[in-house]
PDB file of C-alpha atoms in Angstrom:
ATOM      1  CA  UNK A   1     101.425  54.968-129.052  1.00  0.00           C
ATOM      2  CA  UNK A   2     100.963  58.593-129.927  1.00  0.00           C
ATOM      3  CA  UNK A   3      97.522  59.634-131.455  1.00  0.00           C
ATOM      4  CA  UNK A   4      97.857  63.907-131.157  1.00  0.00           C
ATOM      5  CA  UNK A   5     100.503  65.867-131.401  1.00  0.00           C
ATOM      6  CA  UNK A   6     100.490  70.132-131.252  1.00  0.00           C
ATOM      7  CA  UNK A   7     102.940  72.911-132.557  1.00  0.00           C
ATOM      8  CA  UNK A   8     102.984  75.430-129.928  1.00  0.00           C
ATOM      9  CA  UNK A   9     104.912  79.127-131.549  1.00  0.00           C
ATOM     10  CA  UNK A  10     107.236  80.951-129.632  1.00  0.00           C
ATOM     11  CA  UNK A  11     106.543  84.659-128.639  1.00  0.00           C
ATOM     12  CA  UNK A  12     105.357  87.011-130.956  1.00  0.00           C
ATOM     13  CA  UNK A  13     104.723  84.353-134.345  1.00  0.00           C
ATOM     14  CA  UNK A  14     101.859  82.221-135.132  1.00  0.00           C
ATOM     15  CA  UNK A  15     101.279  79.037-136.801  1.00  0.00           C
ATOM     16  CA  UNK A  16     102.206  80.934-139.694  1.00  0.00           C
ATOM     17  CA  UNK A  17     105.524  80.794-139.207  1.00  0.00           C
ATOM     18  CA  UNK A  18     107.757  78.862-141.003  1.00  0.00           C
ATOM     19  CA  UNK A  19     108.890  76.103-138.758  1.00  0.00           C
ATOM     20  CA  UNK A  20     105.002  75.851-137.984  1.00  0.00           C
ATOM     21  CA  UNK A  21     104.414  75.428-142.071  1.00  0.00           C
ATOM     22  CA  UNK A  22     107.312  72.774-142.463  1.00  0.00           C
ATOM     23  CA  UNK A  23     105.688  70.888-139.411  1.00  0.00           C
ATOM     24  CA  UNK A  24     102.908  71.321-140.941  1.00  0.00           C
ATOM     25  CA  UNK A  25     103.078  70.243-144.256  1.00  0.00           C
ATOM     26  CA  UNK A  26     105.954  67.631-143.119  1.00  0.00           C
ATOM     27  CA  UNK A  27     102.661  65.948-140.452  1.00  0.00           C
ATOM     28  CA  UNK A  28     100.175  65.767-143.603  1.00  0.00           C
ATOM     29  CA  UNK A  29     102.503  64.336-145.873  1.00  0.00           C
ATOM     30  CA  UNK A  30     103.536  62.000-143.688  1.00  0.00           C
ATOM     31  CA  UNK A  31     101.284  61.307-140.481  1.00  0.00           C
ATOM     32  CA  UNK A  32      98.429  62.024-142.320  1.00  0.00           C
ATOM     33  CA  UNK A  33      96.065  59.910-139.509  1.00  0.00           C
ATOM     34  CA  UNK A  34      97.517  61.599-136.783  1.00  0.00           C
ATOM     35  CA  UNK A  35      95.888  64.741-135.138  1.00  0.00           C
ATOM     36  CA  UNK A  36      97.928  67.081-135.731  1.00  0.00           C
ATOM     37  CA  UNK A  37      97.693  71.295-135.270  1.00  0.00           C
ATOM     38  CA  UNK A  38      99.561  74.230-134.903  1.00  0.00           C
ATOM     39  CA  UNK A  39      97.839  76.899-132.895  1.00  0.00           C
ATOM     40  CA  UNK A  40      97.633  80.352-132.422  1.00  0.00           C
ATOM     41  CA  UNK A  41      98.078  81.402-129.199  1.00  0.00           C
ATOM     42  CA  UNK A  42      97.180  84.216-126.752  1.00  0.00           C
ATOM     43  CA  UNK A  43     100.284  86.019-125.811  1.00  0.00           C
ATOM     44  CA  UNK A  44      99.221  86.105-122.186  1.00  0.00           C
ATOM     45  CA  UNK A  45     100.611  82.464-120.598  1.00  0.00           C
ATOM     46  CA  UNK A  46      97.534  81.712-118.038  1.00  0.00           C
ATOM     47  CA  UNK A  47      95.933  82.024-121.345  1.00  0.00           C
ATOM     48  CA  UNK A  48      97.912  80.251-123.418  1.00  0.00           C
ATOM     49  CA  UNK A  49      97.899  77.484-121.635  1.00  0.00           C
ATOM     50  CA  UNK A  50      94.442  77.476-121.298  1.00  0.00           C
ATOM     51  CA  UNK A  51      93.336  77.291-124.890  1.00  0.00           C
ATOM     52  CA  UNK A  52      96.363  73.819-125.279  1.00  0.00           C
ATOM     53  CA  UNK A  53      94.570  72.045-122.389  1.00  0.00           C
ATOM     54  CA  UNK A  54      91.385  73.109-124.351  1.00  0.00           C
ATOM     55  CA  UNK A  55      93.043  71.928-127.201  1.00  0.00           C
ATOM     56  CA  UNK A  56      94.255  69.023-125.564  1.00  0.00           C
ATOM     57  CA  UNK A  57      91.143  67.268-123.651  1.00  0.00           C
ATOM     58  CA  UNK A  58      91.307  64.816-122.009  1.00  0.00           C
ATOM     59  CA  UNK A  59      94.061  62.724-124.297  1.00  0.00           C
ATOM     60  CA  UNK A  60      97.369  61.573-122.608  1.00  0.00           C
ATOM     61  CA  UNK A  61      98.339  60.174-125.987  1.00  0.00           C
ATOM     62  CA  UNK A  62      99.685  62.993-126.845  1.00  0.00           C
ATOM     63  CA  UNK A  63     102.637  64.989-127.904  1.00  0.00           C
ATOM     64  CA  UNK A  64     103.866  68.236-128.062  1.00  0.00           C
ATOM     65  CA  UNK A  65     106.554  70.130-130.599  1.00  0.00           C
ATOM     66  CA  UNK A  66     107.422  73.447-129.025  1.00  0.00           C
ATOM     67  CA  UNK A  67     109.915  76.615-130.724  1.00  0.00           C
ATOM     68  CA  UNK A  68     111.540  79.110-127.818  1.00  0.00           C
ATOM     69  CA  UNK A  69     108.289  80.837-126.227  1.00  0.00           C
ATOM     70  CA  UNK A  70     106.213  77.538-127.024  1.00  0.00           C
ATOM     71  CA  UNK A  71     108.771  74.894-125.819  1.00  0.00           C
ATOM     72  CA  UNK A  72     108.641  76.460-122.118  1.00  0.00           C
ATOM     73  CA  UNK A  73     104.833  75.843-122.464  1.00  0.00           C
ATOM     74  CA  UNK A  74     104.827  72.702-123.816  1.00  0.00           C
ATOM     75  CA  UNK A  75     107.451  71.744-121.527  1.00  0.00           C
ATOM     76  CA  UNK A  76     104.638  72.611-118.563  1.00  0.00           C
ATOM     77  CA  UNK A  77     101.725  70.798-120.130  1.00  0.00           C
ATOM     78  CA  UNK A  78     104.309  68.263-120.635  1.00  0.00           C
ATOM     79  CA  UNK A  79     105.268  68.074-116.796  1.00  0.00           C
ATOM     80  CA  UNK A  80     101.299  68.000-115.965  1.00  0.00           C
ATOM     81  CA  UNK A  81     101.000  64.755-118.516  1.00  0.00           C
ATOM     82  CA  UNK A  82     103.642  63.110-118.407  1.00  0.00           C
ATOM     83  CA  UNK A  83     103.917  63.199-122.845  1.00  0.00           C
ATOM     84  CA  UNK A  84     106.656  63.554-124.827  1.00  0.00           C
ATOM     85  CA  UNK A  85     108.118  67.215-125.397  1.00  0.00           C
ATOM     86  CA  UNK A  86     110.116  68.161-128.396  1.00  0.00           C
ATOM     87  CA  UNK A  87     111.878  71.250-128.197  1.00  0.00           C
ATOM     88  CA  UNK A  88     113.584  73.511-129.984  1.00  0.00           C
ATOM     89  CA  UNK A  89     115.369  76.582-128.856  1.00  0.00           C
ATOM     90  CA  UNK A  90     113.146  76.710-126.064  1.00  0.00           C
ATOM     91  CA  UNK A  91     112.700  79.212-123.941  1.00  0.00           C
ATOM     92  CA  UNK A  92     114.242  78.449-119.898  1.00  0.00           C
ATOM     93  CA  UNK A  93     113.332  80.904-116.968  1.00  0.00           C
ATOM     94  CA  UNK A  94     111.510  83.204-119.833  1.00  0.00           C
ATOM     95  CA  UNK A  95     110.353  85.737-117.353  1.00  0.00           C
ATOM     96  CA  UNK A  96     114.393  86.450-117.143  1.00  0.00           C
ATOM     97  CA  UNK A  97     114.594  87.564-121.158  1.00  0.00           C
ATOM     98  CA  UNK A  98     110.493  88.388-122.228  1.00  0.00           C
ATOM     99  CA  UNK A  99     110.263  91.561-119.823  1.00  0.00           C
ATOM    100  CA  UNK A 100     113.010  92.904-122.415  1.00  0.00           C
ATOM    101  CA  UNK A 101     109.531  93.290-124.601  1.00  0.00           C
ATOM    102  CA  UNK A 102     107.326  93.951-122.680  1.00  0.00           C
ATOM    103  CA  UNK A 103     104.943  96.717-124.414  1.00  0.00           C
ATOM    104  CA  UNK A 104     101.851  96.307-127.358  1.00  0.00           C
ATOM    105  CA  UNK A 105     101.909  94.167-130.057  1.00  0.00           C
ATOM    106  CA  UNK A 106      99.639  92.814-133.517  1.00  0.00           C
ATOM    107  CA  UNK A 107      99.608  89.748-133.865  1.00  0.00           C
ATOM    108  CA  UNK A 108      98.786  89.126-137.846  1.00  0.00           C
ATOM    109  CA  UNK A 109      96.936  85.459-137.228  1.00  0.00           C
ATOM    110  CA  UNK A 110      95.125  86.709-134.561  1.00  0.00           C
ATOM    111  CA  UNK A 111      94.354  89.662-135.691  1.00  0.00           C
ATOM    112  CA  UNK A 112      95.075  91.663-132.919  1.00  0.00           C
ATOM    113  CA  UNK A 113      96.653  94.022-129.995  1.00  0.00           C
ATOM    114  CA  UNK A 114      97.823  92.714-127.222  1.00  0.00           C
ATOM    115  CA  UNK A 115      99.952  94.117-124.064  1.00  0.00           C
ATOM    116  CA  UNK A 116     102.729  92.091-122.586  1.00  0.00           C
ATOM    117  CA  UNK A 117     103.080  92.868-118.627  1.00  0.00           C
ATOM    118  CA  UNK A 118     105.195  92.735-115.914  1.00  0.00           C
ATOM    119  CA  UNK A 119     101.846  90.672-114.859  1.00  0.00           C
ATOM    120  CA  UNK A 120     102.893  87.951-116.771  1.00  0.00           C
ATOM    121  CA  UNK A 121     106.441  87.618-116.305  1.00  0.00           C
ATOM    122  CA  UNK A 122     105.335  87.142-113.315  1.00  0.00           C
ATOM    123  CA  UNK A 123     102.829  84.289-114.244  1.00  0.00           C
ATOM    124  CA  UNK A 124     105.613  82.601-115.975  1.00  0.00           C
ATOM    125  CA  UNK A 125     107.979  82.367-113.033  1.00  0.00           C
ATOM    126  CA  UNK A 126     105.150  80.641-110.958  1.00  0.00           C
ATOM    127  CA  UNK A 127     104.515  78.055-114.160  1.00  0.00           C
ATOM    128  CA  UNK A 128     108.629  77.398-114.480  1.00  0.00           C
ATOM    129  CA  UNK A 129     109.258  73.886-112.698  1.00  0.00           C
ATOM    130  CA  UNK A 130     111.923  73.497-110.784  1.00  0.00           C
ATOM    131  CA  UNK A 131     112.760  70.565-111.970  1.00  0.00           C
ATOM    132  CA  UNK A 132     111.511  68.178-114.157  1.00  0.00           C
ATOM    133  CA  UNK A 133     109.788  64.605-112.756  1.00  0.00           C
ATOM    134  CA  UNK A 134     110.713  62.397-116.258  1.00  0.00           C
ATOM    135  CA  UNK A 135     113.655  64.548-118.017  1.00  0.00           C
ATOM    136  CA  UNK A 136     113.839  61.240-120.444  1.00  0.00           C
ATOM    137  CA  UNK A 137     110.251  62.539-121.855  1.00  0.00           C
ATOM    138  CA  UNK A 138     111.989  65.546-123.995  1.00  0.00           C
ATOM    139  CA  UNK A 139     114.440  66.116-127.009  1.00  0.00           C
ATOM    140  CA  UNK A 140     116.417  69.375-127.465  1.00  0.00           C
ATOM    141  CA  UNK A 141     117.435  70.394-130.720  1.00  0.00           C
ATOM    142  CA  UNK A 142     119.937  73.412-129.986  1.00  0.00           C
ATOM    143  CA  UNK A 143     122.070  75.789-132.074  1.00  0.00           C
ATOM    144  CA  UNK A 144     124.642  77.403-129.699  1.00  0.00           C
ATOM    145  CA  UNK A 145     124.236  80.286-132.209  1.00  0.00           C
ATOM    146  CA  UNK A 146     120.647  80.855-130.720  1.00  0.00           C
ATOM    147  CA  UNK A 147     120.634  84.834-130.833  1.00  0.00           C
ATOM    148  CA  UNK A 148     118.634  85.003-128.264  1.00  0.00           C
ATOM    149  CA  UNK A 149     118.579  82.282-125.881  1.00  0.00           C
ATOM    150  CA  UNK A 150     121.698  81.120-123.885  1.00  0.00           C
ATOM    151  CA  UNK A 151     121.640  77.091-125.758  1.00  0.00           C
ATOM    152  CA  UNK A 152     123.727  75.979-122.240  1.00  0.00           C
ATOM    153  CA  UNK A 153     120.577  76.601-120.056  1.00  0.00           C
ATOM    154  CA  UNK A 154     118.850  74.592-121.318  1.00  0.00           C
ATOM    155  CA  UNK A 155     121.389  72.008-120.982  1.00  0.00           C
ATOM    156  CA  UNK A 156     122.124  72.563-117.546  1.00  0.00           C
ATOM    157  CA  UNK A 157     117.535  73.079-116.667  1.00  0.00           C
ATOM    158  CA  UNK A 158     116.768  69.466-118.931  1.00  0.00           C
ATOM    159  CA  UNK A 159     119.912  67.490-117.637  1.00  0.00           C
ATOM    160  CA  UNK A 160     119.454  63.325-118.360  1.00  0.00           C
ATOM    161  CA  UNK A 161     116.632  64.671-121.691  1.00  0.00           C
ATOM    162  CA  UNK A 162     117.928  63.026-124.745  1.00  0.00           C
ATOM    163  CA  UNK A 163     119.686  66.901-126.575  1.00  0.00           C
ATOM    164  CA  UNK A 164     120.695  67.323-129.841  1.00  0.00           C
ATOM    165  CA  UNK A 165     123.352  70.250-130.326  1.00  0.00           C
ATOM    166  CA  UNK A 166     124.318  71.054-132.943  1.00  0.00           C
ATOM    167  CA  UNK A 167     127.415  74.152-133.420  1.00  0.00           C
ATOM    168  CA  UNK A 168     126.654  77.962-134.679  1.00  0.00           C
ATOM    169  CA  UNK A 169     122.861  78.201-136.501  1.00  0.00           C
ATOM    170  CA  UNK A 170     120.162  80.434-134.557  1.00  0.00           C
ATOM    171  CA  UNK A 171     116.834  80.660-132.844  1.00  0.00           C
ATOM    172  CA  UNK A 172     115.474  80.045-135.600  1.00  0.00           C
ATOM    173  CA  UNK A 173     117.044  76.227-135.746  1.00  0.00           C
ATOM    174  CA  UNK A 174     118.418  76.751-139.434  1.00  0.00           C
ATOM    175  CA  UNK A 175     117.590  73.153-141.005  1.00  0.00           C
ATOM    176  CA  UNK A 176     115.166  73.226-139.332  1.00  0.00           C
ATOM    177  CA  UNK A 177     113.279  70.807-141.662  1.00  0.00           C
ATOM    178  CA  UNK A 178     115.890  67.569-141.837  1.00  0.00           C
ATOM    179  CA  UNK A 179     115.522  67.708-138.336  1.00  0.00           C
ATOM    180  CA  UNK A 180     111.556  66.690-138.951  1.00  0.00           C
ATOM    181  CA  UNK A 181     111.905  62.540-139.032  1.00  0.00           C
ATOM    182  CA  UNK A 182     113.751  62.425-135.399  1.00  0.00           C
ATOM    183  CA  UNK A 183     110.641  64.941-134.180  1.00  0.00           C
ATOM    184  CA  UNK A 184     108.599  62.722-135.427  1.00  0.00           C
ATOM    185  CA  UNK A 185     110.147  59.332-134.208  1.00  0.00           C
ATOM    186  CA  UNK A 186     110.824  60.665-130.815  1.00  0.00           C
ATOM    187  CA  UNK A 187     106.561  61.703-130.286  1.00  0.00           C
ATOM    188  CA  UNK A 188     106.243  57.840-131.074  1.00  0.00           C
ATOM    189  CA  UNK A 189     103.603  57.964-133.787  1.00  0.00           C
ATOM    190  CA  UNK A 190     103.855  54.328-135.140  1.00  0.00           C
TER     191      UNK A 190
END
């Protein structure tokens, strides 16, 4: 049984994004006994993974929910821990997409500037698992209208996972709130 659930936001997002806020409210209302957190991740991938590992601690009874780049980070952790992960329009090989976004940004929740560098792209490339050890540990929620990421890359990479592909939509995942019970069930919270 899962005792801890961690929500991981995407690139240039935060714990205050619409999906994160909806997920937090859902867990507070229906699963108050679960140790739930929506983290504000640093933008250096190795620092983000270190924060996630620190938050998880020694427990193996954890499930991850990751959106976009958070889906990639969730995959990295899930492959190490063998835990379940629900991924919403996840980034596959994010170094191939994010290289277009090198530069300086401001994180409104952490209230700090950060730099996205070519070195970060190298780290992301090195972190990417070449194959999934336990694809059955993943639930993918994909929308074909995702204007940021090609959903077909996720279909290919996550073969053997539980996949729900909706026609249309966009990168934010239109209708996300309707998927929260499916996510909670996949996380094995009962």
